[in-house]
Coordinates of N, CA and C in Angstrom, one line a residue:
M158 N 0.9 -1.2 0.0 CA 0.0 0.0 0.0 C 0.9 1.2 0.0
A159 N 0.7 2.1 -1.0 CA 1.4 3.4 -1.1 C 1.0 4.4 0.0
T160 N 1.8 5.3 0.4 CA 1.5 6.3 1.3 C 0.3 7.1 0.8
G161 N -0.7 7.4 1.6 CA -1.8 8.3 1.2 C -2.9 7.6 0.5
Q162 N -2.8 6.2 0.4 CA -3.8 5.5 -0.3 C -4.6 4.6 0.7
H163 N -5.8 4.3 0.3 CA -6.6 3.4 1.2 C -6.2 2.0 1.1
P164 N -6.4 1.2 2.1 CA -6.2 -0.3 1.9 C -7.4 -0.8 1.0
E165 N -7.2 -1.9 0.4 CA -8.2 -2.4 -0.5 C -9.4 -3.0 0.3
P166 N -10.6 -2.8 0.0 CA -11.1 -1.9 -1.0 C -11.3 -0.5 -0.3
A167 N -11.2 0.5 -1.1 CA -11.5 1.9 -0.6 C -12.9 2.0 -0.3
P168 N -13.3 2.8 0.7 CA -14.7 3.0 1.0 C -15.6 3.3 -0.2
G169 N -15.2 4.2 -1.1 CA -16.0 4.6 -2.2 C -16.1 3.5 -3.3
E170 N -15.3 2.5 -3.2 CA -15.3 1.4 -4.2 C -16.0 0.2 -3.8
M171 N -16.7 0.2 -2.7 CA -17.5 -0.9 -2.2 C -18.6 -1.2 -3.1
A172 N -19.1 -2.4 -3.1 CA -20.2 -2.8 -4.0 C -21.5 -2.0 -3.6
A173 N -22.3 -1.7 -4.6 CA -23.5 -0.9 -4.4 C -24.4 -1.7 -3.5
N174 N -25.1 -1.0 -2.6 CA -26.0 -1.6 -1.7 C -25.4 -2.6 -0.7
A175 N -24.1 -2.6 -0.5 CA -23.4 -3.4 0.4 C -23.9 -3.1 1.8
A176 N -24.1 -4.0 2.7 CA -24.5 -3.8 4.1 C -23.3 -3.3 4.9
L177 N -23.5 -2.4 5.7 CA -22.5 -2.0 6.7 C -22.4 -3.0 7.8
E178 N -21.2 -3.6 7.9 CA -21.0 -4.6 8.9 C -20.9 -4.0 10.3
S179 N -20.4 -2.8 10.4 CA -20.3 -2.1 11.7 C -20.6 -0.7 11.5
P180 N -21.0 0.0 12.6 CA -21.3 1.4 12.5 C -20.1 2.2 12.0
V181 N -20.4 3.3 11.3 CA -19.3 4.2 10.9 C -19.2 5.3 12.0
M182 N -18.0 5.4 12.6 CA -17.8 6.3 13.7 C -16.8 7.4 13.2
V183 N -17.1 8.6 13.3 CA -16.2 9.7 12.9 C -15.9 10.6 14.1
I184 N -16.9 11.0 14.8 CA -16.7 11.9 15.9 C -16.5 11.2 17.2
G185 N -17.4 10.3 17.6 CA -17.3 9.5 18.8 C -18.4 8.5 18.9
Q186 N -18.1 7.4 19.7 CA -19.0 6.3 19.8 C -20.3 6.7 20.4
E187 N -20.3 7.7 21.3 CA -21.5 8.2 21.9 C -22.6 8.8 20.9
F188 N -22.1 9.0 19.7 CA -23.0 9.6 18.7 C -23.4 8.5 17.6
V189 N -23.1 7.3 17.8 CA -23.4 6.2 16.9 C -24.6 5.5 17.4
T190 N -25.6 5.3 16.6 CA -26.8 4.6 17.0 C -27.2 3.6 15.9
Q191 N -27.8 2.5 16.3 CA -28.3 1.5 15.4 C -29.7 1.7 14.9
H192 N -30.4 2.7 15.4 CA -31.7 3.0 15.0 C -31.9 4.4 14.6
P193 N -32.9 4.8 13.9 CA -33.1 6.2 13.5 C -33.4 7.1 14.7
V194 N -32.8 8.2 14.6 CA -33.0 9.2 15.7 C -33.6 10.5 15.0
D195 N -34.7 11.0 15.5 CA -35.3 12.2 15.0 C -34.7 13.4 15.7
L196 N -34.0 14.2 14.9 CA -33.5 15.5 15.4 C -34.0 16.6 14.6
E197 N -34.2 17.8 15.2 CA -34.7 18.9 14.4 C -33.7 20.1 14.6
M198 N -33.3 20.7 13.5 CA -32.4 21.8 13.5 C -33.3 23.1 13.5
M199 N -33.1 23.9 14.5 CA -33.8 25.2 14.6 C -33.0 26.3 13.9
N200 N -33.7 27.4 13.6 CA -33.1 28.5 12.8 C -31.9 29.1 13.6
D201 N -31.9 28.9 14.9 CA -30.9 29.5 15.7 C -29.7 28.6 15.9
C202 N -29.5 27.6 15.0 CA -28.4 26.7 15.0 C -28.4 25.8 16.3
K203 N -29.6 25.5 16.8 CA -29.7 24.5 17.8 C -30.4 23.3 17.3
V204 N -29.9 22.1 17.8 CA -30.5 20.8 17.3 C -31.1 20.2 18.6
T205 N -32.4 19.8 18.4 CA -33.1 19.2 19.5 C -33.6 17.9 19.1
D206 N -34.0 17.1 20.2 CA -34.6 15.8 19.9 C -36.1 16.0 19.8
E207 N -36.8 14.9 19.6 CA -38.3 15.0 19.3 C -39.0 15.5 20.6
D208 N -38.4 15.5 21.7 CA -39.0 16.0 22.9 C -38.6 17.5 23.2
G209 N -37.8 18.1 22.3 CA -37.4 19.5 22.4 C -36.2 19.6 23.3
N210 N -35.5 18.5 23.7 CA -34.3 18.6 24.5 C -33.1 19.0 23.6
L211 N -32.3 19.9 24.1 CA -31.1 20.4 23.3 C -30.1 19.2 23.2
I212 N -29.7 19.0 22.0 CA -28.7 17.9 21.7 C -27.4 18.6 21.3
F213 N -27.4 19.5 20.3 CA -26.2 20.2 19.8 C -26.6 21.6 19.6
Q214 N -25.5 22.4 19.6 CA -25.7 23.8 19.2 C -24.4 24.3 18.5
V215 N -24.5 25.2 17.6 CA -23.3 25.7 16.9 C -23.1 27.2 17.4
R216 N -21.9 27.5 17.7 CA -21.5 28.8 18.2 C -20.3 29.3 17.4
S217 N -20.2 30.6 17.3 CA -19.0 31.2 16.7 C -18.5 32.2 17.6
K218 N -17.1 32.4 17.6 CA -16.6 33.4 18.5 C -16.7 34.8 17.8
I219 N -17.1 35.8 18.6 CA -17.3 37.1 18.1 C -15.9 37.8 17.9
A220 N -15.8 38.7 16.9 CA -14.6 39.4 16.6 C -13.4 38.6 16.3
T221 N -13.6 37.6 15.4 CA -12.5 36.8 14.9 C -12.3 37.0 13.4
V222 N -11.1 37.0 13.0 CA -10.8 37.1 11.6 C -11.1 35.8 10.8
R223 N -10.9 34.7 11.4 CA -11.2 33.4 10.8 C -12.6 33.0 10.9
D224 N -13.1 32.3 9.9 CA -14.5 31.8 10.0 C -14.5 30.4 10.6
I225 N -14.6 30.4 12.0 CA -14.5 29.2 12.7 C -15.8 29.1 13.6
R226 N -16.4 27.9 13.5 CA -17.6 27.7 14.3 C -17.4 26.4 15.2
Y227 N -18.2 26.3 16.2 CA -18.0 25.2 17.2 C -19.3 24.5 17.4
L228 N -19.2 23.1 17.2 CA -20.4 22.3 17.5 C -20.2 21.9 19.0
Q229 N -21.2 22.2 19.8 CA -21.2 21.9 21.2 C -22.3 20.9 21.5
D230 N -22.1 20.1 22.6 CA -23.1 19.2 23.1 C -24.1 20.0 23.9
A231 N -25.0 19.3 24.5 CA -26.1 20.0 25.3 C -25.5 20.7 26.5
Y232 N -24.3 20.3 27.0 CA -23.7 20.9 28.2 C -22.7 22.0 27.9
G233 N -22.6 22.3 26.6 CA -21.7 23.4 26.2 C -20.3 22.9 25.9
N234 N -20.0 21.6 26.0 CA -18.7 21.1 25.7 C -18.5 21.2 24.1
I235 N -17.3 21.6 23.7 CA -17.0 21.7 22.3 C -16.6 20.4 21.8
L236 N -17.4 19.9 20.8 CA -17.1 18.6 20.2 C -16.2 18.7 19.1
V237 N -16.5 19.6 18.2 CA -15.6 19.8 17.0 C -15.6 21.3 16.6
S238 N -14.5 21.7 15.9 CA -14.4 23.0 15.4 C -14.5 22.9 13.9
L239 N -15.3 23.8 13.3 CA -15.5 23.9 11.9 C -14.9 25.1 11.3
K240 N -13.9 24.9 10.4 CA -13.1 26.0 9.9 C -13.4 26.1 8.4
H241 N -13.8 27.2 7.9 CA -14.1 27.5 6.5 C -12.7 27.9 5.9
K242 N -12.3 27.1 4.9 CA -11.0 27.4 4.3 C -11.3 28.5 3.3
L243 N -10.6 29.6 3.4 CA -10.7 30.7 2.5 C -9.9 30.4 1.3
M244 N -10.3 31.1 0.2 CA -9.5 31.0 -1.1 C -9.5 29.6 -1.7
T245 N -10.6 28.8 -1.5 CA -10.7 27.5 -2.2 C -11.9 27.6 -3.2
A246 N -11.7 27.0 -4.3 CA -12.8 27.0 -5.3 C -14.0 26.2 -5.0
H247 N -13.9 25.2 -4.2 CA -15.0 24.3 -3.9 C -15.7 24.5 -2.5
G248 N -15.4 25.6 -1.9 CA -16.0 25.9 -0.6 C -15.7 24.9 0.5
R249 N -14.5 24.6 0.7 CA -14.1 23.6 1.6 C -14.2 24.0 3.1
W250 N -14.7 23.1 3.9 CA -14.7 23.2 5.4 C -13.9 22.1 5.9
E251 N -13.2 22.4 7.0 CA -12.4 21.4 7.7 C -13.0 21.2 9.1
V252 N -13.1 20.0 9.6 CA -13.7 19.7 10.9 C -12.6 19.1 11.8
F253 N -12.4 19.7 12.9 CA -11.3 19.2 13.8 C -11.9 18.8 15.2
R254 N -11.2 17.9 15.9 CA -11.6 17.5 17.2 C -11.5 18.6 18.2
G255 N -12.5 18.8 19.0 CA -12.5 19.8 20.1 C -12.3 21.2 19.5
E256 N -11.5 22.0 20.3 CA -11.3 23.4 19.9 C -10.1 23.6 18.9
S257 N -9.5 22.5 18.6 CA -8.3 22.6 17.8 C -8.6 22.9 16.3
I258 N -7.6 23.6 15.7 CA -7.7 23.7 14.2 C -6.3 23.3 13.6
E259 N -5.6 22.4 14.4 CA -4.4 21.8 13.9 C -4.6 20.6 13.1
Q260 N -3.8 20.4 12.0 CA -3.9 19.3 11.1 C -3.9 17.9 11.8
K261 N -3.2 17.8 12.9 CA -3.1 16.5 13.6 C -4.5 16.2 14.2
D262 N -5.4 17.1 14.4 CA -6.7 16.9 15.0 C -7.8 16.9 13.9
L263 N -7.5 16.9 12.6 CA -8.4 16.9 11.6 C -9.2 15.6 11.6
L264 N -10.6 15.7 11.6 CA -11.5 14.6 11.6 C -11.9 14.3 10.1
F265 N -12.3 15.3 9.4 CA -12.7 15.2 8.0 C -12.8 16.6 7.4
S266 N -12.8 16.6 6.1 CA -13.1 17.8 5.3 C -14.2 17.6 4.4
V267 N -14.9 18.7 4.1 CA -16.1 18.6 3.2 C -15.9 19.7 2.1
K268 N -16.2 19.3 0.9 CA -16.2 20.3 -0.2 C -17.3 20.0 -1.2
Q269 N -17.7 21.0 -1.9 CA -18.7 20.8 -3.0 C -18.1 20.0 -4.1
S270 N -18.9 19.1 -4.7 CA -18.3 18.2 -5.7 C -18.1 19.0 -7.0
S271 N -18.8 20.1 -7.2 CA -18.6 20.9 -8.4 C -18.8 22.4 -8.0
L272 N -18.2 23.3 -8.8 CA -18.3 24.7 -8.5 C -19.7 25.3 -8.5
F273 N -20.5 24.9 -9.5 CA -21.8 25.5 -9.7 C -22.9 24.5 -9.3
Q274 N -23.7 24.8 -8.2 CA -24.8 23.9 -7.8 C -25.9 24.9 -7.5
L275 N -27.1 24.5 -8.0 CA -28.2 25.4 -7.8 C -29.1 24.9 -6.7
V276 N -30.2 24.2 -7.0 CA -31.1 23.8 -5.9 C -30.6 22.6 -5.1
S277 N -30.2 21.6 -5.8 CA -29.6 20.4 -5.1 C -28.1 20.5 -5.0
S278 N -27.6 19.9 -4.0 CA -26.1 20.0 -3.8 C -25.5 18.6 -3.6
K279 N -24.3 18.5 -4.0 CA -23.5 17.3 -3.8 C -22.2 17.7 -3.1
L280 N -22.0 17.1 -2.0 CA -20.8 17.3 -1.2 C -20.0 16.1 -1.1
H281 N -18.7 16.2 -1.0 CA -17.8 15.1 -0.8 C -17.1 15.3 0.5
V282 N -17.0 14.2 1.3 CA -16.4 14.1 2.6 C -15.2 13.3 2.5
F283 N -14.0 13.8 3.0 CA -12.8 13.1 3.0 C -12.2 13.0 4.4
L284 N -11.8 11.7 4.8 CA -11.2 11.5 6.0 C -9.7 11.9 5.9
P285 N -9.0 12.1 6.9 CA -7.6 12.5 6.8 C -6.7 11.5 6.1
S286 N -7.0 10.2 6.2 CA -6.1 9.2 5.6 C -6.3 9.2 4.1
N287 N -7.3 9.9 3.6 CA -7.6 9.9 2.1 C -6.9 11.1 1.5
T288 N -5.6 11.1 1.4 CA -4.8 12.3 0.9 C -4.9 12.5 -0.5
T289 N -5.2 11.5 -1.3 CA -5.3 11.7 -2.8 C -6.7 12.4 -3.2
E290 N -7.7 12.1 -2.4 CA -9.1 12.6 -2.6 C -9.6 12.3 -4.0
S291 N -9.2 11.2 -4.5 CA -9.7 10.8 -5.8 C -11.1 10.2 -5.7
V292 N -11.4 9.6 -4.6 CA -12.7 9.0 -4.3 C -13.1 9.5 -2.9
P293 N -14.3 10.1 -2.7 CA -14.7 10.5 -1.4 C -14.9 9.4 -0.5
D294 N -14.7 9.6 0.8 CA -15.1 8.6 1.8 C -16.6 8.5 2.0
F295 N -17.2 9.7 1.9 CA -18.7 9.8 2.0 C -19.1 10.8 0.9
R296 N -20.3 10.6 0.5 CA -20.9 11.5 -0.5 C -22.3 11.9 0.0
I297 N -22.5 13.2 0.0 CA -23.8 13.8 0.5 C -24.5 14.4 -0.7
E298 N -25.8 14.0 -0.9 CA -26.6 14.5 -2.0 C -27.9 14.9 -1.4
G299 N -28.4 16.1 -1.8 CA -29.7 16.5 -1.3 C -30.0 17.9 -1.7
A300 N -31.2 18.3 -1.2 CA -31.7 19.6 -1.4 C -31.7 20.3 0.0
F301 N -30.6 21.0 0.2 CA -30.3 21.6 1.5 C -31.3 22.7 1.8
I302 N -32.0 23.3 0.8 CA -32.9 24.3 1.1 C -34.1 23.8 1.9
D303 N -34.4 22.5 1.7 CA -35.5 22.0 2.6 C -34.9 21.0 3.6
S304 N -33.6 21.1 3.9 CA -33.0 20.3 4.9 C -33.1 18.8 4.8
S305 N -32.9 18.3 3.5 CA -33.0 16.9 3.3 C -31.7 16.5 2.5
C306 N -31.2 15.4 2.9 CA -30.0 14.8 2.2 C -29.9 13.4 2.5
T307 N -29.1 12.7 1.7 CA -28.7 11.3 1.9 C -27.2 11.2 1.9
I308 N -26.7 10.5 2.9 CA -25.2 10.3 3.0 C -24.9 8.9 2.6
Y309 N -24.0 8.8 1.6 CA -23.6 7.5 1.0 C -22.2 7.2 1.4
L310 N -21.9 5.9 1.4 CA -20.5 5.5 1.6 C -19.8 5.6 0.3
G311 N -18.8 6.5 0.2 CA -18.0 6.8 -1.0 C -18.9 7.0 -2.2
N312 N -18.5 6.4 -3.3 CA -19.3 6.5 -4.5 C -20.3 5.4 -4.7
S313 N -20.5 4.6 -3.7 CA -21.4 3.5 -3.7 C -22.9 3.9 -3.5
N314 N -23.8 3.0 -3.6 CA -25.2 3.3 -3.3 C -25.5 2.9 -1.8
T315 N -24.5 2.6 -1.0 CA -24.8 2.2 0.4 C -25.1 3.5 1.2
I316 N -26.3 3.5 1.7 CA -26.8 4.6 2.5 C -26.3 4.5 3.9
V317 N -25.6 5.5 4.4 CA -25.1 5.6 5.8 C -26.1 6.3 6.7
A318 N -26.8 7.3 6.1 CA -27.7 8.1 6.9 C -28.6 8.9 6.0
Q319 N -29.8 9.3 6.4 CA -30.7 10.2 5.7 C -31.2 11.2 6.6
V320 N -31.3 12.4 6.1 CA -31.9 13.5 6.8 C -33.1 14.1 6.0
S321 N -34.2 14.2 6.7 CA -35.4 14.8 6.1 C -36.1 15.5 7.2
S322 N -36.6 16.7 6.9 CA -37.3 17.4 7.9 C -38.2 18.5 7.3
K323 N -38.8 19.2 8.2 CA -39.6 20.3 7.8 C -38.7 21.4 7.2
P324 N -39.3 22.2 6.3 CA -38.4 23.3 5.7 C -37.8 24.2 6.8
V325 N -36.6 24.5 6.7 CA -35.8 25.4 7.6 C -35.2 26.4 6.7
F326 N -35.2 27.6 7.1 CA -34.5 28.7 6.3 C -33.0 28.5 6.5
I327 N -32.3 28.2 5.4 CA -30.9 28.0 5.5 C -30.2 29.2 4.7
L328 N -29.2 29.8 5.4 CA -28.5 30.9 4.8 C -27.4 30.5 3.9
E329 N -26.7 29.4 4.2 CA -25.5 29.1 3.5 C -25.1 27.6 3.6
H330 N -24.1 27.2 2.9 CA -23.7 25.8 3.0 C -23.2 25.4 4.3
S331 N -22.8 26.3 5.1 CA -22.3 25.9 6.5 C -23.4 25.3 7.3
S332 N -24.6 25.7 7.0 CA -25.8 25.0 7.7 C -25.9 23.6 7.2
A333 N -25.6 23.3 6.0 CA -25.6 22.0 5.5 C -24.6 21.1 6.2
L334 N -23.5 21.7 6.5 CA -22.4 21.0 7.2 C -22.9 20.7 8.6
I335 N -23.6 21.5 9.2 CA -24.2 21.3 10.6 C -25.1 20.1 10.5
I336 N -25.9 20.0 9.5 CA -26.8 18.8 9.3 C -26.0 17.6 9.1
I337 N -24.9 17.6 8.4 CA -24.1 16.5 8.2 C -23.5 16.1 9.5
L338 N -23.0 17.0 10.3 CA -22.4 16.7 11.6 C -23.4 16.0 12.5
E339 N -24.7 16.3 12.4 CA -25.7 15.6 13.2 C -25.7 14.1 12.9
I340 N -25.4 13.7 11.7 CA -25.3 12.3 11.3 C -24.0 11.7 11.6
L341 N -22.9 12.4 11.3 CA -21.6 11.8 11.5 C -21.2 11.9 13.0

């Protein structure tokens, strides 16, 4: 295996409709579930469960030059930092463990699959070990304007998660990233 390549088979090269043998964990085991979970994203960047209990919230620091946001749990603990990479053609976001924005703490990065996307969007998610980025580790397709998307394993048809909800007013693709983090 060459440096920067996946062991065989790469996640995106798995057979279509292949069953996931084990849960896919990116952020932490406490966020992995074997059953569907109903979450609702509010316009104020808060995510609640079906009983209205706060699960996640997104905050940003005031008066900062960098575009960095923080996903917090219900107790205010920072789970991940979301950093918008400036000067990239595909609108890339990088997600890091905790408050860090150091490459050693990179969990994954997300970028638009193409420069021009109108109503529906396609995003590619890359784990740090996927340095060539020739095949995404996850693929997200959906209509983010109505907060619905499907997350696939690589370029396969294997569904990892689905998001569908009531229409929510979304201002930008960073909100789509928040929806993705609810799943990952």
